[in-house]
Short mmCIF file of C-alpha atoms and ligand atoms in Angstrom, two decimals:
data_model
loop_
_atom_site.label_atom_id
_atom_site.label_comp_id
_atom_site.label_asym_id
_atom_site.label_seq_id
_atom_site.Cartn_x
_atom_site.Cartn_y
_atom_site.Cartn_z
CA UNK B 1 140.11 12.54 -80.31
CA UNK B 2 138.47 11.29 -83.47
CA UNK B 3 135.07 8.62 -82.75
CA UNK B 4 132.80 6.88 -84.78
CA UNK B 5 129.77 7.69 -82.75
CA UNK B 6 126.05 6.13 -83.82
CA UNK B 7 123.91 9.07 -83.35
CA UNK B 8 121.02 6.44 -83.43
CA UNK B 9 119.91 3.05 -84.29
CA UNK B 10 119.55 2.51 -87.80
CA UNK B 11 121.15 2.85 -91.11
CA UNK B 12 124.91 3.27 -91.59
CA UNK B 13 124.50 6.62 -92.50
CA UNK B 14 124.04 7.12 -88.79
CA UNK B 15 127.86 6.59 -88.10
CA UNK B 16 129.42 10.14 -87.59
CA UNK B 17 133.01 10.78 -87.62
CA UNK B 18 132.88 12.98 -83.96
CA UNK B 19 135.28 14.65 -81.92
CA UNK B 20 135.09 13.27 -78.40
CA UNK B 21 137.29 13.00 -75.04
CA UNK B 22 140.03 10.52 -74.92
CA UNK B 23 138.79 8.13 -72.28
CA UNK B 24 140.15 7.66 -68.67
CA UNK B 25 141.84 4.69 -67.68
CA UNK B 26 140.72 2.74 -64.56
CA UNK B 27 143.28 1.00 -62.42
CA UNK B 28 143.64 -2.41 -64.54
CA UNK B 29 143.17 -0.39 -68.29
CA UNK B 30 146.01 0.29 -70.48
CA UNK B 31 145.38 3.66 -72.70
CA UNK B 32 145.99 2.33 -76.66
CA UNK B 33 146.45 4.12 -79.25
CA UNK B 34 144.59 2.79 -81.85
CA UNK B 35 146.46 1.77 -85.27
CA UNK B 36 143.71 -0.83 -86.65
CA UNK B 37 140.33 -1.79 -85.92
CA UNK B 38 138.15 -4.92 -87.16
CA UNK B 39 134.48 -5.28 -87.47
CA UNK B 40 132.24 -8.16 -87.43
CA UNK B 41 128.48 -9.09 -88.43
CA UNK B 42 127.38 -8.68 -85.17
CA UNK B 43 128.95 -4.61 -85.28
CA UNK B 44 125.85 -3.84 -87.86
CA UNK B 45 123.00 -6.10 -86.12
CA UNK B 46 123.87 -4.00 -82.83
CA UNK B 47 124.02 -0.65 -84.92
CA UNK B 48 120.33 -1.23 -86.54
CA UNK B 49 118.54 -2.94 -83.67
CA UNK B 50 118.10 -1.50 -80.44
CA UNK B 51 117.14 -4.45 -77.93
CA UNK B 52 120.48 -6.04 -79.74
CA UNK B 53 122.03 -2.76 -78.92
CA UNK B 54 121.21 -2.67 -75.25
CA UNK B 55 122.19 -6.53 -74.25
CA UNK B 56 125.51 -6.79 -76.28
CA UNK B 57 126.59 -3.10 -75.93
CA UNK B 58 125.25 -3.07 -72.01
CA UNK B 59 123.92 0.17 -72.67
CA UNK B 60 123.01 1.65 -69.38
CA UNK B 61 121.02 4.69 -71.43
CA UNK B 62 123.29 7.24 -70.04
CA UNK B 63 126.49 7.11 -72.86
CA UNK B 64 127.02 10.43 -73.78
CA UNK B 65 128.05 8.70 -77.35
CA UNK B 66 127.60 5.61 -78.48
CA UNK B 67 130.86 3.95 -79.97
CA UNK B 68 130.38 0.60 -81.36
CA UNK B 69 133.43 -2.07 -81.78
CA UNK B 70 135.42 -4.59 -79.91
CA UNK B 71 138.47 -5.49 -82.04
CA UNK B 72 141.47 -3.63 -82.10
CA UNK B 73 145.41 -3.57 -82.33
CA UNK B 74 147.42 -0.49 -81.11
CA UNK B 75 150.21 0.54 -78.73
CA UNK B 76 149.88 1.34 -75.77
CA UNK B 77 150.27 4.73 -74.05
CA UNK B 78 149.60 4.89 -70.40
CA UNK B 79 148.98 2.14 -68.05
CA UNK B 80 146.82 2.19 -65.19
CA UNK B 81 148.30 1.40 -61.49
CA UNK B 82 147.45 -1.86 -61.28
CA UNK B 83 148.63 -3.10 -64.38
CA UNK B 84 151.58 -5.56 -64.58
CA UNK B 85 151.36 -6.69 -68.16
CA UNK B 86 151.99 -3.74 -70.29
CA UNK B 87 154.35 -0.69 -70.20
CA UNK B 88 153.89 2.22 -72.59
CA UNK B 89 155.16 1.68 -76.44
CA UNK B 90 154.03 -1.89 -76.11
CA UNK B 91 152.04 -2.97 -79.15
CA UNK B 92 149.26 -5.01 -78.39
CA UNK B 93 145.91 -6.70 -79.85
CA UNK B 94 142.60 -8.13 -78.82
CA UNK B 95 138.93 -8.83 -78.73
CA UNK B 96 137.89 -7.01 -75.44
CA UNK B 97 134.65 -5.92 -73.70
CA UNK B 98 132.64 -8.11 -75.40
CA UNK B 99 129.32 -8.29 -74.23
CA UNK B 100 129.73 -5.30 -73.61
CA UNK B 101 131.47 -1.68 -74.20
CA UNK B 102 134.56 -1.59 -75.96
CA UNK B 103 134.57 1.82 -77.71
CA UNK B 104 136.57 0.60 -80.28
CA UNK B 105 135.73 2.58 -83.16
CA UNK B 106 138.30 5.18 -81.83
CA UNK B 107 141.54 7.04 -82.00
CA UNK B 108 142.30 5.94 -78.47
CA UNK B 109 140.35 2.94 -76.20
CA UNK B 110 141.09 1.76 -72.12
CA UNK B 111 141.52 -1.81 -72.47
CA UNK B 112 141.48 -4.03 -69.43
CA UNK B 113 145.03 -5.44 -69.42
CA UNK B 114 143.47 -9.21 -69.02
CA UNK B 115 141.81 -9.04 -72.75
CA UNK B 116 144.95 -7.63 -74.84
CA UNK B 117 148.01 -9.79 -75.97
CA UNK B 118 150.87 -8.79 -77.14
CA UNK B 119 151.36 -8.07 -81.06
CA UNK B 120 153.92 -10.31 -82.58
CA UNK B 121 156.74 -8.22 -84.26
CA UNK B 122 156.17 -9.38 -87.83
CA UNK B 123 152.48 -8.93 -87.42
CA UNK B 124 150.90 -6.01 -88.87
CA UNK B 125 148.86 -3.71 -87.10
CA UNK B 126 145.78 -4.49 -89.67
CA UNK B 127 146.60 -8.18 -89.33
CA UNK B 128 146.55 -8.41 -85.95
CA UNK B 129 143.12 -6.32 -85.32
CA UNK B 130 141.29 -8.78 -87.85
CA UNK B 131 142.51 -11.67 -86.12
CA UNK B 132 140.25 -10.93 -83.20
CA UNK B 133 136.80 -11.96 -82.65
CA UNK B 134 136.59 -13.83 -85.75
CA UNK B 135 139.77 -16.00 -85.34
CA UNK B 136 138.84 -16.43 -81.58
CA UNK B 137 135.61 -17.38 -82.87
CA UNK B 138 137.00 -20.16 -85.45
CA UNK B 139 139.36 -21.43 -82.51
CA UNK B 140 136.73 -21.56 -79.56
CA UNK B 141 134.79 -23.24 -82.40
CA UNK B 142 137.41 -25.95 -84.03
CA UNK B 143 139.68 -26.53 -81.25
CA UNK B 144 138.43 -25.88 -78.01
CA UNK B 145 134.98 -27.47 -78.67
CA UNK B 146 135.85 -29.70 -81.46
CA UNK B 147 139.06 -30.69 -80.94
CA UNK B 148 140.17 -31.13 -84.38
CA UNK B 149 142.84 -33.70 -84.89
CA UNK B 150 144.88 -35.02 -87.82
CA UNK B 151 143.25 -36.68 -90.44
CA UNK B 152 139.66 -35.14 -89.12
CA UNK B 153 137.10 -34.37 -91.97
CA UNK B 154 135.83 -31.16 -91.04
CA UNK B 155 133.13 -29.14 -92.99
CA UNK B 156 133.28 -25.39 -93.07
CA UNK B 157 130.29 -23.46 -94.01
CA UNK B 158 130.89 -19.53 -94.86
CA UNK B 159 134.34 -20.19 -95.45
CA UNK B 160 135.26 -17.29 -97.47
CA UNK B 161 134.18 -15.34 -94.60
CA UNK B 162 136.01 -13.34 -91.54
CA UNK B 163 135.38 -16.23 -88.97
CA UNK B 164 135.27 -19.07 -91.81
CA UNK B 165 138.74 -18.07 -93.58
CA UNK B 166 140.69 -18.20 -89.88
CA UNK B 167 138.36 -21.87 -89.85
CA UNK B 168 140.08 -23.29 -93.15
CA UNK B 169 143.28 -22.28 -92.39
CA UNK B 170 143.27 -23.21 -88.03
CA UNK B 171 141.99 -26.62 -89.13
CA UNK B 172 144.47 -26.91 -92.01
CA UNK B 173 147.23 -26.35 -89.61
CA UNK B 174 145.97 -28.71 -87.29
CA UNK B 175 146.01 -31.42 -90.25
CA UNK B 176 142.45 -31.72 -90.48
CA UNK B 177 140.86 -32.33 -94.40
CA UNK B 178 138.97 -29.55 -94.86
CA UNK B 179 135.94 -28.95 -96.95
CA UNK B 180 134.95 -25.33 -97.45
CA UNK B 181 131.53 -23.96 -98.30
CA UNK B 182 131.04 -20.68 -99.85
CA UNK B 183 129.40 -19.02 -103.27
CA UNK B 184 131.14 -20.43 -105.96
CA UNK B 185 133.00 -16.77 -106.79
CA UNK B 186 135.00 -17.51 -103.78
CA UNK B 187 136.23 -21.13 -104.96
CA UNK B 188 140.02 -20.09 -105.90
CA UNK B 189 139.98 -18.38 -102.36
CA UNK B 190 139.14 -20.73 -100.07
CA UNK B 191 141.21 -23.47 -101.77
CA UNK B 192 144.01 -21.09 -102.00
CA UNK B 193 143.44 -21.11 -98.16
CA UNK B 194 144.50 -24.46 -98.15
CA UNK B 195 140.69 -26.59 -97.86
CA UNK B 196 140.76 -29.95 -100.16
CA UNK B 197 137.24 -29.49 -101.59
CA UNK B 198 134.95 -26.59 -102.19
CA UNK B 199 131.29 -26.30 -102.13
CA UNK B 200 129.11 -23.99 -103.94
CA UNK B 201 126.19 -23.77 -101.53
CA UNK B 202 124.21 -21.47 -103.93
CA UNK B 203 123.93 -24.85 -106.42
CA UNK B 204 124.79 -27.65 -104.58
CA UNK B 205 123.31 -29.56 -101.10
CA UNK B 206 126.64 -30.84 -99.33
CA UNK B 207 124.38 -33.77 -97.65
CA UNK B 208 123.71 -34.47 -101.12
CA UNK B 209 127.77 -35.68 -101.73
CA UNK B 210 128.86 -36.22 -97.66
CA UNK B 211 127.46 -38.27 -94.55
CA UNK B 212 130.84 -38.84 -93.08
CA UNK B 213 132.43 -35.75 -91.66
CA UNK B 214 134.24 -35.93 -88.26
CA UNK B 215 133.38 -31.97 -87.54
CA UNK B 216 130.80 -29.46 -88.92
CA UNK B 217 130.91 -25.71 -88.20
CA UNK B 218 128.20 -24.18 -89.22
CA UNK B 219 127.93 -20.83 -89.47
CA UNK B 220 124.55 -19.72 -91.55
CA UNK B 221 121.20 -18.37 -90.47
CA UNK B 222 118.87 -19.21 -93.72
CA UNK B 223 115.80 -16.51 -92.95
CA UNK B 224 113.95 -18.60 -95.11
CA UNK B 225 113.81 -21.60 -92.69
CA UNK B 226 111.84 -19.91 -90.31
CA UNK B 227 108.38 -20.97 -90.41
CA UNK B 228 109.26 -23.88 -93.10
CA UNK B 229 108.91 -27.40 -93.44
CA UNK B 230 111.70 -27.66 -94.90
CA UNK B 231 114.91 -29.27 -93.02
CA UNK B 232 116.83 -26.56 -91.28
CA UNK B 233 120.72 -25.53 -92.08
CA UNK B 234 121.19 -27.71 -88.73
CA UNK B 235 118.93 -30.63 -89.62
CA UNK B 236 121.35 -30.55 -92.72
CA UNK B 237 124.47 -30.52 -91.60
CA UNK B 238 123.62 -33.29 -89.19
CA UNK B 239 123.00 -35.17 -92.73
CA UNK B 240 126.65 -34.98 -93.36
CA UNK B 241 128.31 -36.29 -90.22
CA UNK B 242 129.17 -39.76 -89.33
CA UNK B 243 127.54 -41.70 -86.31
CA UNK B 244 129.57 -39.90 -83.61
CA UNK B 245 130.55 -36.28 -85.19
CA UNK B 246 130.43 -33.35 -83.36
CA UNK B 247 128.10 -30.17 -84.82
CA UNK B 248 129.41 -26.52 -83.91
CA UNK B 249 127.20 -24.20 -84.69
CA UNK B 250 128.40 -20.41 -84.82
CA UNK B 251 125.02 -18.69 -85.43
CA UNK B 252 121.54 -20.70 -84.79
CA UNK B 253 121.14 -21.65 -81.24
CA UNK B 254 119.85 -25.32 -81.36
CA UNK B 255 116.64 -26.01 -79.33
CA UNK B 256 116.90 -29.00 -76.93
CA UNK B 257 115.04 -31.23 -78.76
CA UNK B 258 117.19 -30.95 -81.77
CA UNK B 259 120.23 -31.78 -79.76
CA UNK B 260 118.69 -34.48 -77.60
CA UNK B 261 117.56 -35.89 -81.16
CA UNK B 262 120.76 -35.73 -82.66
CA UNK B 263 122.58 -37.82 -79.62
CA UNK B 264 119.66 -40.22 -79.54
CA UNK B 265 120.02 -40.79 -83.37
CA UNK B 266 123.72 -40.57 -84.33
CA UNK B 267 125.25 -40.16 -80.85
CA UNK B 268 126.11 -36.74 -82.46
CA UNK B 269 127.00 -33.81 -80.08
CA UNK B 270 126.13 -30.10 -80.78
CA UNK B 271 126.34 -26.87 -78.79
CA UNK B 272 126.41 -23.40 -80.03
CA UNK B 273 129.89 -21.82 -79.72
CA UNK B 274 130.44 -18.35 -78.22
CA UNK B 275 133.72 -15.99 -78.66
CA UNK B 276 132.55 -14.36 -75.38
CA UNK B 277 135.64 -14.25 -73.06
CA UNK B 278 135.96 -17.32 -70.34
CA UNK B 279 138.41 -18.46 -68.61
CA UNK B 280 140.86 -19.40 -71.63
CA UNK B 281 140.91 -16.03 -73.11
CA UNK B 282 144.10 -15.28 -72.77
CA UNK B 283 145.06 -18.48 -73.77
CA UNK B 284 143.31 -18.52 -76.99
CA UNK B 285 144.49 -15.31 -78.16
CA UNK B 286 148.17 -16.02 -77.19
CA UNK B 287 147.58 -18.90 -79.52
CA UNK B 288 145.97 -17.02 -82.33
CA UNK B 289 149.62 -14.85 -81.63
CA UNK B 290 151.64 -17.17 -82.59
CA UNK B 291 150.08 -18.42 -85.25
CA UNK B 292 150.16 -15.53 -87.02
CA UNK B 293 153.76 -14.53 -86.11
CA UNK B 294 154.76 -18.52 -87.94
CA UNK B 295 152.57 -17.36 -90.62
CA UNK B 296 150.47 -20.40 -90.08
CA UNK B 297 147.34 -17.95 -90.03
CA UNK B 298 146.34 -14.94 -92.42
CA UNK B 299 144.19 -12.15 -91.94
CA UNK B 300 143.12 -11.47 -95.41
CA UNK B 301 142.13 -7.98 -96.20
CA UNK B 302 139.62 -7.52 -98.62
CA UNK B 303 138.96 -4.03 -97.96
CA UNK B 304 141.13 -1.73 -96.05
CA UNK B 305 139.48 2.05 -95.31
CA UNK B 306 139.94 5.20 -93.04
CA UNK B 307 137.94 5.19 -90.02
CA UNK B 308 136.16 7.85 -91.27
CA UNK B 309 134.72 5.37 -93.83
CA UNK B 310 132.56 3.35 -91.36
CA UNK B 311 129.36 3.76 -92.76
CA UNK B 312 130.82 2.36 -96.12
CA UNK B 313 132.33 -0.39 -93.94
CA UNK B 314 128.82 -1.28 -92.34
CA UNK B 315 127.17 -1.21 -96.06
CA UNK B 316 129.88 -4.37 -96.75
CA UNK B 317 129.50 -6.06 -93.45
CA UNK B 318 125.51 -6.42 -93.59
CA UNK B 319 125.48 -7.87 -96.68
CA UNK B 320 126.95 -11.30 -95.04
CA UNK B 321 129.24 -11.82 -98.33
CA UNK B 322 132.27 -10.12 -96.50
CA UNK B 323 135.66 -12.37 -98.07
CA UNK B 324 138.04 -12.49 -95.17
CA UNK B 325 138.37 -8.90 -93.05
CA UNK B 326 137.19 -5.11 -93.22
CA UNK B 327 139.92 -3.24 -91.19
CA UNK B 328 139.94 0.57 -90.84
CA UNK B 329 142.36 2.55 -89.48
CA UNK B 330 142.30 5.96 -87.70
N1 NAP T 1 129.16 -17.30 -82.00
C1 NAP T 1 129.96 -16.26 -82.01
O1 NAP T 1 130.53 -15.89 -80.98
C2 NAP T 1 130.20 -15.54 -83.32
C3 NAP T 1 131.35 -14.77 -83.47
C4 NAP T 1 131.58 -14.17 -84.71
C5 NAP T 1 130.64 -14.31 -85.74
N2 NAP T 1 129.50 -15.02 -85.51
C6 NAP T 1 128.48 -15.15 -86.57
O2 NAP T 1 128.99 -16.08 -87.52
C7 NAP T 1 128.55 -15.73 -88.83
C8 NAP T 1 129.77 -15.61 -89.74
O3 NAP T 1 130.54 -14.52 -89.28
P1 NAP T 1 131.64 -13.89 -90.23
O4 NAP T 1 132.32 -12.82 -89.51
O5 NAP T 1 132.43 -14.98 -90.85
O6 NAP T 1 130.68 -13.27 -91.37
P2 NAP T 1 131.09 -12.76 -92.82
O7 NAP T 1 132.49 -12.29 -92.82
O8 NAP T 1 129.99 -11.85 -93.24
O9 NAP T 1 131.05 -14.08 -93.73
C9 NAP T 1 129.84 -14.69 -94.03
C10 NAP T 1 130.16 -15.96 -94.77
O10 NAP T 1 128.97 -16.75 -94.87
C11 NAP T 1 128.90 -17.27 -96.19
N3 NAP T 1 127.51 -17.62 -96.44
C12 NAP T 1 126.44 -16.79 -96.55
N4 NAP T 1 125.35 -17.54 -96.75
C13 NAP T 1 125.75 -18.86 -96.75
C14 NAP T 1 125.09 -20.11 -96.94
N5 NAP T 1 123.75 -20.19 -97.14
N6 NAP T 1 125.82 -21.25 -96.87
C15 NAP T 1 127.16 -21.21 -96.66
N7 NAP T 1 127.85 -20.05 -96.49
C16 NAP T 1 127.13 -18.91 -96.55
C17 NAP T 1 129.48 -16.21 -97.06
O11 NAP T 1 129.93 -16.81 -98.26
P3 NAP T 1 129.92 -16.07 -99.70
O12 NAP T 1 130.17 -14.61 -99.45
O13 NAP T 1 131.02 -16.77 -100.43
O14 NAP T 1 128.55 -16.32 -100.27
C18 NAP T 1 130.66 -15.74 -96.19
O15 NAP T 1 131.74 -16.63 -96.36
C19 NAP T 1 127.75 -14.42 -88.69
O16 NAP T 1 126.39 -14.73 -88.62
C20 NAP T 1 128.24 -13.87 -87.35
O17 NAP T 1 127.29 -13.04 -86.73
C21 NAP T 1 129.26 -15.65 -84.34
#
């Protein structure tokens, strides 16, 4: 079969369309053929960075070829002996393997049977892969820590982006009023998402116009803040909640003291949220299932390419300006 394989940590030149063995099922994986695959920021900080490459990929240092990727929607063609929820021809989707080795960058993948869902009918292929990690992300972030309600004032930062665009429209469904935050060239899109107000975080502060959101999810890494006196994203965005909001942050891990400060001060609570599979898994993604099959969620597509075009899909991806999805399909 066909592979993306990274010959070696670096540039995204170093993707190489490959011929490789289809991969063996174990005894709880489901062979799938692949008919879409997603990618995420964290696909190009593991390509071009090898300690990242060896925690989140689990390299053990003897892959014969290393195939990035972890979100994908296919059917399935063979399943292993102990699996109960799939039968070949069944088309499924899912974020799987993460931390960890999915191989997804593939004609074919084994998928353990416990990280795929089934692919609603009216759902596309491409659909379905992007709403993966990034829409697992948005609803581990929004509803499972969160626990947006009605009525909820909820600030999303990078909301034109892959996790951001599933956060607008999740907390939209949930009845939330929604304030997105993105580069002004991406104002008709996110309000076309359904969000109330836009930001333009390129000219304005938003703790310059808000100090009483419910819910902030906060999803930027400013490289500039490191080693500044300035006030951090965080510090920031605790600006603009009210005296008992809840701060979920997507990207910057905040240190102890910053969260100890934040309860002391505004009885605010803040944890960084992870899409890394728990206990709810299944859950979740059944969720993000239906949503899509009501059409209550979108995956939007900005750019759609051959697998073969990976490298030009990495180029997008690292620039952290992606609107919506990349999907590629084999
Ligand atoms: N915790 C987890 O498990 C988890 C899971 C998935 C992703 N992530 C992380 O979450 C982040 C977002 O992921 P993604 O897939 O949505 O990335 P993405 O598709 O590249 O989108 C990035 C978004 O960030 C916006 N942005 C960039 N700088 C900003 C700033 N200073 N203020 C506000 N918005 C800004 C961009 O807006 P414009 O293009 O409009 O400027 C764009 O909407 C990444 O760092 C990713 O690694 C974490």
């Amino acid at each position: 079969m066909k592979a993306i394989v990274l010959k070696e940590v670096g540039e995204p030149r170093n993707l190489i369309l490959t011929e490789v063995p289809v991969p063996k099922i174990k005894d709880n994986e489901v062979l799938v053929r692949v008919k879409a695959v997603a990618i995420n920021p964290v696909d190009a900080f593991v390509r071009r960075n090898q300690p990242a490459l060896e925690m989140i990929y689990a390299m053990k240092g003897d892959e014969e070829n290393i195939i990035l990727g972890w979100d994908v929607a296919g059917i399935v063609i063979e399943a292993g002996s102990a699996v109960r929820r799939f039968k070949a021809g069944d088309e499924v989707f899912g974020n799987f393997n993460f931390i960890g080795q999915a191989n997804a960058y593939a004609e074919f993948v084994a998928a353990p049977q416990d990280e795929l869902t089934i692919k609603p009918a009216n759902v596309s292929f491409e659909q379905a892969a992007g709403a993966t990690m990034a829409a697992l992300t948005a609803w581990a972030s929004l509803v499972k820590f969160a626990k947006v309600k009605k009525g909820d004032k909820i600030i999303i930062y990078g909301a034109s982006g892959g996790v951001g665009h599933y956060a607008v429209q999740i907390a939209k469904y949930f009845g939330a009023y929604v304030i997105g935050v993105a580069s002004g060239e991406n104002k008709d899109f996110v309000l076309g998402l359904g969000a109330d107000e836009f930001f333009d975080y390129k000219i304005q502060a938003v703790e310059d116009f808000i100090n009483d959101a419910d819910i902030v999810h906060d999803a930027v890494w400013v490289e500039a803040e490191v080693n500044s006196t300035e006030d951090t994203h965080l510090q920031r965005s605790l600006k603009t909640l009210k005296e008992g909001g809840i701060l979920s942050s997507i990207v910057v891990y905040p240190d102890q003291l910053f969260t100890d400060k934040a309860k002391a001060d505004k009885n605010v609570t803040v944890q960084r949220v992870n899409v890394t599979p728990n206990d709810s898994y299944l859950k979740d993604i059944e969720a993000i299932a239906q949503l899509l099959s009501d059409g209550k969620i979108k995956t939007h597509i900005s750019h759609l390419f051959p697998l073969a075009d990976m490298a030009k899909a990495h180029e997008i991806i690292q620039t952290k300006n992606t609107v919506g999805k990349i999907i590629l399909v084999p």
